[in-house]
PDB file of C-alpha atoms in Angstrom:
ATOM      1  CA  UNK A   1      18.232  40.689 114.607  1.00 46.00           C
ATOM      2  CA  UNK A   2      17.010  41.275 111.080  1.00 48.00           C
ATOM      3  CA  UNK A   3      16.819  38.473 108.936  1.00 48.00           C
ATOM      4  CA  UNK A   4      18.913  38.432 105.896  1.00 47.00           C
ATOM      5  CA  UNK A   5      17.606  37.313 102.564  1.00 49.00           C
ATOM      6  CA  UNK A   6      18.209  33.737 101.292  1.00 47.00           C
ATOM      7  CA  UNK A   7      20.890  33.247  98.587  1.00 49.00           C
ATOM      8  CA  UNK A   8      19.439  30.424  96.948  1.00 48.00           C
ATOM      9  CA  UNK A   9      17.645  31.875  93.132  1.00 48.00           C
ATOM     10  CA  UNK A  10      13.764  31.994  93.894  1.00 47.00           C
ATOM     11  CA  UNK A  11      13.709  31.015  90.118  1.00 46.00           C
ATOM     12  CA  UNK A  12      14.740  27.418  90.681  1.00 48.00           C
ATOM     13  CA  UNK A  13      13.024  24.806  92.875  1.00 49.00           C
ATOM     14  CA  UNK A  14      13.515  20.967  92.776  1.00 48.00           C
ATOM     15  CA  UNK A  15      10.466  20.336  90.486  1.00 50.00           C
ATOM     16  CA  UNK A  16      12.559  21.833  87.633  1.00 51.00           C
ATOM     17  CA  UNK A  17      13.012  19.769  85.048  1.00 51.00           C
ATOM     18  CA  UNK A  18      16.393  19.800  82.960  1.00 55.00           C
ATOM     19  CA  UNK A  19      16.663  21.566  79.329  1.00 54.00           C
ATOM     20  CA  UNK A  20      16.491  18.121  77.283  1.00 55.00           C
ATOM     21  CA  UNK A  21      13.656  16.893  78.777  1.00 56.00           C
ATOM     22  CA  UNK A  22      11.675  20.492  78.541  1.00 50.00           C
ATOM     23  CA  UNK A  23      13.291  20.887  74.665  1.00 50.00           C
ATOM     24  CA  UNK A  24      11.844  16.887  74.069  1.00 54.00           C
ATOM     25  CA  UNK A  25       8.694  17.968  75.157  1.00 54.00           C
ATOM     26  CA  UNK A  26       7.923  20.760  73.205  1.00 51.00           C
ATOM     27  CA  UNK A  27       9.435  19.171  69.763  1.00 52.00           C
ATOM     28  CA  UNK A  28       6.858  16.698  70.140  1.00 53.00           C
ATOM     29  CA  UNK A  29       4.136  18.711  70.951  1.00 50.00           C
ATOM     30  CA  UNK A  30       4.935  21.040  67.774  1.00 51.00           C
ATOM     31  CA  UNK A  31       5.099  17.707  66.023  1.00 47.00           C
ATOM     32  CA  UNK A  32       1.723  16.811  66.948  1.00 51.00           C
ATOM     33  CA  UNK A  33      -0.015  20.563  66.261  1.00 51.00           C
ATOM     34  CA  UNK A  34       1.646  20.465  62.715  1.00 49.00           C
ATOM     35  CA  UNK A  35       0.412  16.760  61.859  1.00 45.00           C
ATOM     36  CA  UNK A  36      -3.470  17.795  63.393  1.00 45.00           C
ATOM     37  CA  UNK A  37      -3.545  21.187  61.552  1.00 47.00           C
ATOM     38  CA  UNK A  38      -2.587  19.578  58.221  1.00 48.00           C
ATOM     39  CA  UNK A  39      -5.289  16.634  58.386  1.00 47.00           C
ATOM     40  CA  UNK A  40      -2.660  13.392  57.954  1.00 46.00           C
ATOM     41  CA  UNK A  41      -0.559  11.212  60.259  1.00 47.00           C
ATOM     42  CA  UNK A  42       2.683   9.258  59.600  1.00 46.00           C
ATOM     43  CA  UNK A  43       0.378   5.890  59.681  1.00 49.00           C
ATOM     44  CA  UNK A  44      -0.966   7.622  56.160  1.00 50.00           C
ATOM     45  CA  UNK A  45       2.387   8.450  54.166  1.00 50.00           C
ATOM     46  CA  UNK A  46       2.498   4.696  52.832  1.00 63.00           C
ATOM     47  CA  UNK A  47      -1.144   4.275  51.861  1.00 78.00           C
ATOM     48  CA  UNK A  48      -0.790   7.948  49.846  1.00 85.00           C
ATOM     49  CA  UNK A  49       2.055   6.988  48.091  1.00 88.00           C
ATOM     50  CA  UNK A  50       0.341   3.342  46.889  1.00 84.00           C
ATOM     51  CA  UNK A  51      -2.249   5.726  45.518  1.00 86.00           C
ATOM     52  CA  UNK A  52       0.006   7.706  42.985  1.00 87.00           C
ATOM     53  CA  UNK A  53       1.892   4.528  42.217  1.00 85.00           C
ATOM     54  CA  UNK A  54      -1.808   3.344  41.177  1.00 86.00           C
ATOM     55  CA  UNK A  55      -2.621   6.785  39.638  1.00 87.00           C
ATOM     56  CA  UNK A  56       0.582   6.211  37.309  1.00 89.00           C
ATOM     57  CA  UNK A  57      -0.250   2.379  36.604  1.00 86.00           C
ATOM     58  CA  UNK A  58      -3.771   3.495  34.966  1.00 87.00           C
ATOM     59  CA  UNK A  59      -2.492   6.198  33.108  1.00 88.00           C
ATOM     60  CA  UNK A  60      -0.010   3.682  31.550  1.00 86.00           C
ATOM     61  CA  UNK A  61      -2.849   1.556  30.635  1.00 86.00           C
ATOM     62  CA  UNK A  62      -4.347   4.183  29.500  1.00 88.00           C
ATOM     63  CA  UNK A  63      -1.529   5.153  27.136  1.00 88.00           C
ATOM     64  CA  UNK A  64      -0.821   1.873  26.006  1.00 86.00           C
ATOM     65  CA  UNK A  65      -4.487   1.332  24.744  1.00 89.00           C
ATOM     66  CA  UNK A  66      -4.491   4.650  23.190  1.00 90.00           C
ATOM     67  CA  UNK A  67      -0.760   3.260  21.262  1.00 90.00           C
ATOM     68  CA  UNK A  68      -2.695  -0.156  20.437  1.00 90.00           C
ATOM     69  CA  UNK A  69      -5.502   1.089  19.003  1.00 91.00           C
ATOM     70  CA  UNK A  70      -3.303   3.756  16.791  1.00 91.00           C
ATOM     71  CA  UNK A  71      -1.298   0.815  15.927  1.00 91.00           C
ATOM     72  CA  UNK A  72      -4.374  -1.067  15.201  1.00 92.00           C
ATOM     73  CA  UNK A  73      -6.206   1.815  12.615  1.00 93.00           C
ATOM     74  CA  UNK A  74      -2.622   2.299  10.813  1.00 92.00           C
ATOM     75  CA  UNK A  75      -2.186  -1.296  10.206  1.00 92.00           C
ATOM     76  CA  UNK A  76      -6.372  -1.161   9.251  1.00 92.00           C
ATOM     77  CA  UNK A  77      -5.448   1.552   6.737  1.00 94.00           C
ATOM     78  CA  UNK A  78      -2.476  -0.005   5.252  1.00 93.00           C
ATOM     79  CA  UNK A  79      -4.488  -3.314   4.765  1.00 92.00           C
ATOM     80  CA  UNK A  80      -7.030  -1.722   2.664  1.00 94.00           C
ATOM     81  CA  UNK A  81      -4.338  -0.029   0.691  1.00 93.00           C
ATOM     82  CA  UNK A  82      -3.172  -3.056  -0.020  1.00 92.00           C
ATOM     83  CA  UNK A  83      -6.494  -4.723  -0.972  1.00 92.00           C
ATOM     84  CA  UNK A  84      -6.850  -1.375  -3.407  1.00 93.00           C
ATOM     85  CA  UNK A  85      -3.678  -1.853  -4.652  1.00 92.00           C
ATOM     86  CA  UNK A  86      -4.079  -5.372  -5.532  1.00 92.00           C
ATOM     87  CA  UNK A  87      -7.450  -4.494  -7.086  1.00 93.00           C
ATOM     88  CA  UNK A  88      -5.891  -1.899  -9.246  1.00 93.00           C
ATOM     89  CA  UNK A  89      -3.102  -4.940 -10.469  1.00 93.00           C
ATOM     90  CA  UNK A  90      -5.748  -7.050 -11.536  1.00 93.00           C
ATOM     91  CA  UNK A  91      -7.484  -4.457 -13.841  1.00 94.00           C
ATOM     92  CA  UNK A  92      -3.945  -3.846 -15.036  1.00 93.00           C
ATOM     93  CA  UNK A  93      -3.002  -7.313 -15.844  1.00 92.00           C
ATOM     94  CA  UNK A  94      -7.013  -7.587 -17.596  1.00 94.00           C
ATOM     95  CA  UNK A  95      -6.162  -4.225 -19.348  1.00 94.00           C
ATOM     96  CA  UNK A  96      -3.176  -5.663 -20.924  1.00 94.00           C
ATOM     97  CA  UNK A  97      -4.475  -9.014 -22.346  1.00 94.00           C
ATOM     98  CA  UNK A  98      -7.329  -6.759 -23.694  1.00 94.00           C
ATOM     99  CA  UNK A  99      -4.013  -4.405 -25.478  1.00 94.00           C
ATOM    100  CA  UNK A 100      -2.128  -7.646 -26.759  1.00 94.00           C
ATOM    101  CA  UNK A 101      -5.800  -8.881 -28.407  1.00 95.00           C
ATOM    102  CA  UNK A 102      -6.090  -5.662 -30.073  1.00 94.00           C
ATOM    103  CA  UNK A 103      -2.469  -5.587 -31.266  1.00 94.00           C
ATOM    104  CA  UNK A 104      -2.776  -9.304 -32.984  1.00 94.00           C
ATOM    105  CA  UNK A 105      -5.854  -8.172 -34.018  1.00 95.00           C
ATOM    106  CA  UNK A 106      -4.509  -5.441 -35.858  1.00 94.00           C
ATOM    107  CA  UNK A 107      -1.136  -7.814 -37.062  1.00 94.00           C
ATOM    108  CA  UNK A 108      -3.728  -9.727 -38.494  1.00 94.00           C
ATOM    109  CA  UNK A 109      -5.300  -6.382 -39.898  1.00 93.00           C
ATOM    110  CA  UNK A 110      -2.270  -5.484 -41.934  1.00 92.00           C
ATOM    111  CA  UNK A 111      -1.324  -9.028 -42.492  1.00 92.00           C
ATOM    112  CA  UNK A 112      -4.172  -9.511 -44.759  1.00 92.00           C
ATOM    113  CA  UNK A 113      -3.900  -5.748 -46.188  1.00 90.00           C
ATOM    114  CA  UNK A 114      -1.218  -6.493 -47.334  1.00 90.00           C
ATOM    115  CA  UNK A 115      -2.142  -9.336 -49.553  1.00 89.00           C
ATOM    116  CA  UNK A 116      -4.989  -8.087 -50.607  1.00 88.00           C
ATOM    117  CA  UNK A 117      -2.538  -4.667 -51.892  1.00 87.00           C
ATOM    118  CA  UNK A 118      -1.035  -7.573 -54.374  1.00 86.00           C
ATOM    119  CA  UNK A 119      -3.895  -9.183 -55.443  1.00 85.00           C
ATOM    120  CA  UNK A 120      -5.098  -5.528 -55.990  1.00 83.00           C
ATOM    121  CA  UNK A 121      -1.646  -5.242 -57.830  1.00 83.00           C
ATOM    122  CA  UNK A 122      -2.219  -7.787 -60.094  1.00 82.00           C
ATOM    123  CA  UNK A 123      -6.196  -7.200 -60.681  1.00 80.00           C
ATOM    124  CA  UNK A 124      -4.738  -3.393 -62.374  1.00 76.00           C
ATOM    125  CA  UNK A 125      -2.186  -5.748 -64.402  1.00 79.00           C
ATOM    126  CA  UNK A 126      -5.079  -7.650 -65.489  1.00 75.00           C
ATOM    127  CA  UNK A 127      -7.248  -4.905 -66.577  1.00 72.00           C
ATOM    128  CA  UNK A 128      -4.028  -3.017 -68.017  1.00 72.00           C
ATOM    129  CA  UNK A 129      -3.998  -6.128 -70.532  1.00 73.00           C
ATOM    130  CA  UNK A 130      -7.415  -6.114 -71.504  1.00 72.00           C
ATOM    131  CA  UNK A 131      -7.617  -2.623 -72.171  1.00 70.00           C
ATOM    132  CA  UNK A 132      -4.396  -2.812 -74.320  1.00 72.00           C
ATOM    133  CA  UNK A 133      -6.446  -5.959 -76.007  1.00 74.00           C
ATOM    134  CA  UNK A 134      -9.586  -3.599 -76.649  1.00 77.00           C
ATOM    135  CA  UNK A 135      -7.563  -0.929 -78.011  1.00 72.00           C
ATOM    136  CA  UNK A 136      -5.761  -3.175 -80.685  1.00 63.00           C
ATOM    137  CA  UNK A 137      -2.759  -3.063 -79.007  1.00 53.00           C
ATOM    138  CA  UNK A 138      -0.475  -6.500 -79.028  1.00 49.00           C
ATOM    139  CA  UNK A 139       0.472  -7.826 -75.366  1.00 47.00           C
ATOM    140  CA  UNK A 140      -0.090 -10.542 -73.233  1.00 50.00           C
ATOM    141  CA  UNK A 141      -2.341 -10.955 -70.336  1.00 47.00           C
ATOM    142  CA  UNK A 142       0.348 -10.575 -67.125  1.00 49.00           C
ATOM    143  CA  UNK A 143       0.041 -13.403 -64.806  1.00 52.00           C
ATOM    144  CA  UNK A 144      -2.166 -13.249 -61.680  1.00 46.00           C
ATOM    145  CA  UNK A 145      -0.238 -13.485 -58.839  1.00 47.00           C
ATOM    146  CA  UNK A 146      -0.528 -16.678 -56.737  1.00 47.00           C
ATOM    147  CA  UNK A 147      -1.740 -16.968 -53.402  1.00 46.00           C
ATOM    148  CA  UNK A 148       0.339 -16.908 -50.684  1.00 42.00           C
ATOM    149  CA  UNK A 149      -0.138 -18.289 -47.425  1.00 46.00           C
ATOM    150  CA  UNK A 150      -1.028 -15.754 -44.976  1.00 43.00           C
ATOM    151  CA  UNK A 151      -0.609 -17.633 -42.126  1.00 45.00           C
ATOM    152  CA  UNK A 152       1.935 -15.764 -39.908  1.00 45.00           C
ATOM    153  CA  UNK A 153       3.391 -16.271 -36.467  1.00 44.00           C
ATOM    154  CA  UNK A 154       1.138 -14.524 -33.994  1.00 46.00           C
ATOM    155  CA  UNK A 155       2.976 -12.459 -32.090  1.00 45.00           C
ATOM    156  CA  UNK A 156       3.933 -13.366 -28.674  1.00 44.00           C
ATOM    157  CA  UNK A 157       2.483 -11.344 -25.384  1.00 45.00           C
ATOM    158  CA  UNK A 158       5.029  -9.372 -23.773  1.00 46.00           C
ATOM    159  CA  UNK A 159       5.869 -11.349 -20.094  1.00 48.00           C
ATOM    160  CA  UNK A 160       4.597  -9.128 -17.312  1.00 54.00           C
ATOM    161  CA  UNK A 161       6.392  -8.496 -14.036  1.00 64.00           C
ATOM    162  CA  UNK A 162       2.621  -7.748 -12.642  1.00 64.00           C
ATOM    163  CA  UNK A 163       1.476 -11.026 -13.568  1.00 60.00           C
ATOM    164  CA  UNK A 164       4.015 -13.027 -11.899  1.00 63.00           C
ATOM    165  CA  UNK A 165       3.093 -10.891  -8.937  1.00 62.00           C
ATOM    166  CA  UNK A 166      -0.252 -11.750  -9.018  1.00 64.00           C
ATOM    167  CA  UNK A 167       0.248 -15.169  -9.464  1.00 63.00           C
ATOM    168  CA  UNK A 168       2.402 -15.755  -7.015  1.00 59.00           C
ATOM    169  CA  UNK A 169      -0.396 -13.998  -4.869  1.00 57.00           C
ATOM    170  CA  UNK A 170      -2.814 -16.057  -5.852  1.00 56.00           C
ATOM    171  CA  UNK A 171      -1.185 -19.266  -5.206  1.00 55.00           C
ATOM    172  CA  UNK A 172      -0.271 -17.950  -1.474  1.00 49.00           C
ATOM    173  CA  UNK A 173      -3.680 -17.200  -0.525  1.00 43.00           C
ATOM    174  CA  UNK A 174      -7.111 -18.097  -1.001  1.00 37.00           C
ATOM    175  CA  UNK A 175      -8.905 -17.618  -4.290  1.00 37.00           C
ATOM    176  CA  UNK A 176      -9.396 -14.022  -5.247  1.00 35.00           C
ATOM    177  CA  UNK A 177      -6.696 -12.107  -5.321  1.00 36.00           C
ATOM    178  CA  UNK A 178      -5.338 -11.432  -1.498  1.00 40.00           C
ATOM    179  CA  UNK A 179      -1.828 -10.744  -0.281  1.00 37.00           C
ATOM    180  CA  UNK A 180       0.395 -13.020   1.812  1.00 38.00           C
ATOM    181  CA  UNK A 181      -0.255 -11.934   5.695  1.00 40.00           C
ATOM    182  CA  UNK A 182      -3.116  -9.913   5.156  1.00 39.00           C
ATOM    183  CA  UNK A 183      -5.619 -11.792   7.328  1.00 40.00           C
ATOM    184  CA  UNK A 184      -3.058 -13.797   9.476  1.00 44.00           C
ATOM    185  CA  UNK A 185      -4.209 -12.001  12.529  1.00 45.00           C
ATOM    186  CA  UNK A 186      -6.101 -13.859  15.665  1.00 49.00           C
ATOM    187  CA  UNK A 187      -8.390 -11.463  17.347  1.00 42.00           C
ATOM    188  CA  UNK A 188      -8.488 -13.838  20.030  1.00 39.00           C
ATOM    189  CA  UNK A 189      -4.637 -13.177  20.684  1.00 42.00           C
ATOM    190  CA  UNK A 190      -4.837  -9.222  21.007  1.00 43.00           C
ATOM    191  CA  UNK A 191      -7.272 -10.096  24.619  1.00 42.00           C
ATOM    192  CA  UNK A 192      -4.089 -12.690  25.772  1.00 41.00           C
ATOM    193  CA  UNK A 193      -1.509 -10.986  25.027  1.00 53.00           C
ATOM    194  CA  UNK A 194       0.324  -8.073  26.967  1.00 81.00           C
ATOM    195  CA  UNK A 195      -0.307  -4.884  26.042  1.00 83.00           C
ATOM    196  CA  UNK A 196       3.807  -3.806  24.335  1.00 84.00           C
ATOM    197  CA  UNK A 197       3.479  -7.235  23.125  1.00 88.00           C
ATOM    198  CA  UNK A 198       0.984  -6.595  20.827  1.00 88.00           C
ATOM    199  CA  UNK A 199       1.748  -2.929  20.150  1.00 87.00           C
ATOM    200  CA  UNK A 200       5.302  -4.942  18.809  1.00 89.00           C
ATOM    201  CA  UNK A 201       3.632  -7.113  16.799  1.00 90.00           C
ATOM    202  CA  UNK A 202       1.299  -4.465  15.412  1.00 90.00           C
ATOM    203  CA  UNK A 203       4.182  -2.498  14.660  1.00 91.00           C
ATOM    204  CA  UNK A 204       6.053  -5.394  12.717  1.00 93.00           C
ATOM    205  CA  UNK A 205       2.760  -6.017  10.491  1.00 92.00           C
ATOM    206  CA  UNK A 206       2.850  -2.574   9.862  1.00 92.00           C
ATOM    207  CA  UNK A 207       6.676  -2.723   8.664  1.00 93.00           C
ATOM    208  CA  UNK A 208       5.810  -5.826   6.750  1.00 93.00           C
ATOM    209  CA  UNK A 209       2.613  -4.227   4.938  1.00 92.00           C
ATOM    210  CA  UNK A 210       4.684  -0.810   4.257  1.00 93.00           C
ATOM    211  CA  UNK A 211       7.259  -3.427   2.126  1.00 93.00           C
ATOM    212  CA  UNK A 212       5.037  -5.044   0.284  1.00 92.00           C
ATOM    213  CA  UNK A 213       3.258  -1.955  -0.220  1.00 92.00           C
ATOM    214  CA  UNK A 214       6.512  -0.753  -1.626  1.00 92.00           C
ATOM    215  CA  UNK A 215       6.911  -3.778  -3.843  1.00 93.00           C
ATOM    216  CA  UNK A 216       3.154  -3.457  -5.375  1.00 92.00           C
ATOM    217  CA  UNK A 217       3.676   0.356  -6.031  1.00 92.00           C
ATOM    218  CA  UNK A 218       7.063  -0.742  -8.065  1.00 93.00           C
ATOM    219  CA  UNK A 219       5.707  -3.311 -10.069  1.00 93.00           C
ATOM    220  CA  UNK A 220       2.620  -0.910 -10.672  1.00 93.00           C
ATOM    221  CA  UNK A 221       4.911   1.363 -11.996  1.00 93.00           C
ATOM    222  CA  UNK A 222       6.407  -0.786 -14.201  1.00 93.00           C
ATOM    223  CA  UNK A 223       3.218  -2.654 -15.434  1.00 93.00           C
ATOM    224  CA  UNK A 224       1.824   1.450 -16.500  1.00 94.00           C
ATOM    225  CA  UNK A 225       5.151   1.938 -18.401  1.00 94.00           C
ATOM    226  CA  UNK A 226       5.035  -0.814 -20.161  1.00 93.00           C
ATOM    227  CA  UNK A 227       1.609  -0.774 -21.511  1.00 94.00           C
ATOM    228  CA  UNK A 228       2.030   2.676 -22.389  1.00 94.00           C
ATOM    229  CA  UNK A 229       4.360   1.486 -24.755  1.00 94.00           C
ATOM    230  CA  UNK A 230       2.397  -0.779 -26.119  1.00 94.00           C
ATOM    231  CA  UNK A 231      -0.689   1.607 -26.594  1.00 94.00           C
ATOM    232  CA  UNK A 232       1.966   3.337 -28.644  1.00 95.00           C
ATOM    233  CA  UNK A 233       2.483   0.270 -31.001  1.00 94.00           C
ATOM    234  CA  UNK A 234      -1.337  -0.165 -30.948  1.00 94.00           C
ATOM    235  CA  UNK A 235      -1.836   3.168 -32.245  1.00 94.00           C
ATOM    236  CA  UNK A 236       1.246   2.940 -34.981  1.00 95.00           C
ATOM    237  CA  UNK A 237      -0.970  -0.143 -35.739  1.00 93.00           C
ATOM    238  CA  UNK A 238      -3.738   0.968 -36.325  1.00 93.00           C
ATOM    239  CA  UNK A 239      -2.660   4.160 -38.519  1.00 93.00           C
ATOM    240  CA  UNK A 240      -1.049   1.719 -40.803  1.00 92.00           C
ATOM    241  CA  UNK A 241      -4.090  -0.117 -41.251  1.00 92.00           C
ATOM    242  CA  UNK A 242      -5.769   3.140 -42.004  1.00 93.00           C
ATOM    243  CA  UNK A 243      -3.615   4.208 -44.607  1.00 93.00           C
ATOM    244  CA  UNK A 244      -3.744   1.038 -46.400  1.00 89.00           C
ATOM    245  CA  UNK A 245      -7.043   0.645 -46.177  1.00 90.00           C
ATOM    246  CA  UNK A 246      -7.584   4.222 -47.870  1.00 90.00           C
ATOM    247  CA  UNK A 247      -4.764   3.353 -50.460  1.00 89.00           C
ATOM    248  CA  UNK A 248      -6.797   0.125 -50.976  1.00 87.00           C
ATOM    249  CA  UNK A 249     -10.347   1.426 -51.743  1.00 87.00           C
ATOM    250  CA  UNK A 250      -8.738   4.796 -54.062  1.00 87.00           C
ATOM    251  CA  UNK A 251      -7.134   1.661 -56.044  1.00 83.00           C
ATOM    252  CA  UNK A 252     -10.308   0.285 -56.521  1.00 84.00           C
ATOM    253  CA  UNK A 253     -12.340   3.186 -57.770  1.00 84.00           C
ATOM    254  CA  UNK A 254      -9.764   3.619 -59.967  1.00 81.00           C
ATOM    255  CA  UNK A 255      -9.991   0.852 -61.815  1.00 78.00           C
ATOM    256  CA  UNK A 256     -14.119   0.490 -61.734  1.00 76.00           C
ATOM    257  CA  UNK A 257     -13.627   4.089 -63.862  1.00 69.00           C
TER     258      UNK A 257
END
């Protein structure tokens, strides 16, 4: 009797295994291929990302020395403005006493000018008289004019705001002129202290420095105004004491004739 085929699939046996556990397996052998092929395991992830957290750390050192030391040449060049500007408020304030000397000076001048014009005044009465005398004409010998005291109040210096300024500077710091909070820094602090603190405090000398900067330039300005002006009165001075002077001496060779 011929044997009929079986009915049972000649695909399946017993040592199949089910769809879950064959899917399982080849996840995790993908898994593995992908993590040799590209060189890292999961055991690495943490230590990688400790790396660019340390990789950001040193560039943010890195900026914040670059900030301090910016900080730290501004505030250097604002210092030595300030030194220059102090400097320049000295020669100022030595400029003007020199101005006020020359304008007393030249009070003086014309002070005694104009004396002398009188006793000039009454020399050409004198010699009037003796001419008349020597030419047989009658008169009487005019009087010479008395002395009179010359001595005038000296004028008084015009107050400076500059001066004040520099006083006051003065008596805040040491001898020499030197502005308040210009060497109030401890280098020994910029090593201890964090690096935003002292970019802060860099920053706040800086605003400090740019205001008295401010103040300086101001009073400069008013200081070079001022003895402007009085370079003007020095030179309306002076021509007066020119003209008299010239009046003066063609006087004199008038009457020596």
């Amino acid at each position: 009797m011929a044997a009929y085929p079986s009915s049972k699939n000649i695909f399946l046996d017993d040592d199949d295994i089910d769809d879950e556990a064959f899917l399982n397996t080849n996840r995790n052998y993908m898994l593995s291929n992908n993590i040799s092929s590209n060189g890292f395991s999961s055991s690495n992830i943490p230590s990688s990302m400790e790396e660019k957290r340390q990789e950001m750390l040193q560039k943010r050192r890195e900026v914040e020395q670059r900030t301090i030391k910016s900080t730290e040449r501004s505030l250097s060049y604002l210092r030595n403005s300030e030194e220059v500007g102090a400097a320049t408020a000295e020669e100022l304030y030595r400029q003007r006493e020199q101005l006020e000397r020359t304008e007393k000076r030249l009070d003086d001048i014309n002070t005694t000018l104009r004396f002398s014009q009188r006793h000039i005044q009454g020399i050409k009465s004198v010699f009037g008289g003796l001419k008349n005398l020597i030419s047989g004409k009658s008169g009487t010998l005019p009087p010479v004019s008395k002395n009179v005291n010359t001595n005038e109040t000296p004028t008084t210096p015009s107050s400076s705001n500059l001066y004040e300024v520099i006083d006051r500077k003065k008596n805040e710091t040491a001898p020499g002129l030197k502005i308040r909070g210009l060497y109030d820094n401890d280098e020994n602090t910029v090593l201890e202290s964090k690096a935003q603190d002292v970019i802060d405090k860099n920053l706040d000398q800086m605003l400090t420095s740019i205001h008295r900067l401010k103040d300086l330039g101001y009073n400069l300005g008013e200081e070079i105004t001022s003895q402007n002006d009085l370079i003007e009165k020095v030179i309306d001075k002076s021509e007066k004491a020119d003209c008299s002077l010239k009046k003066q001496s063609k006087d004199i060779n008038k009457m020596l004739k």
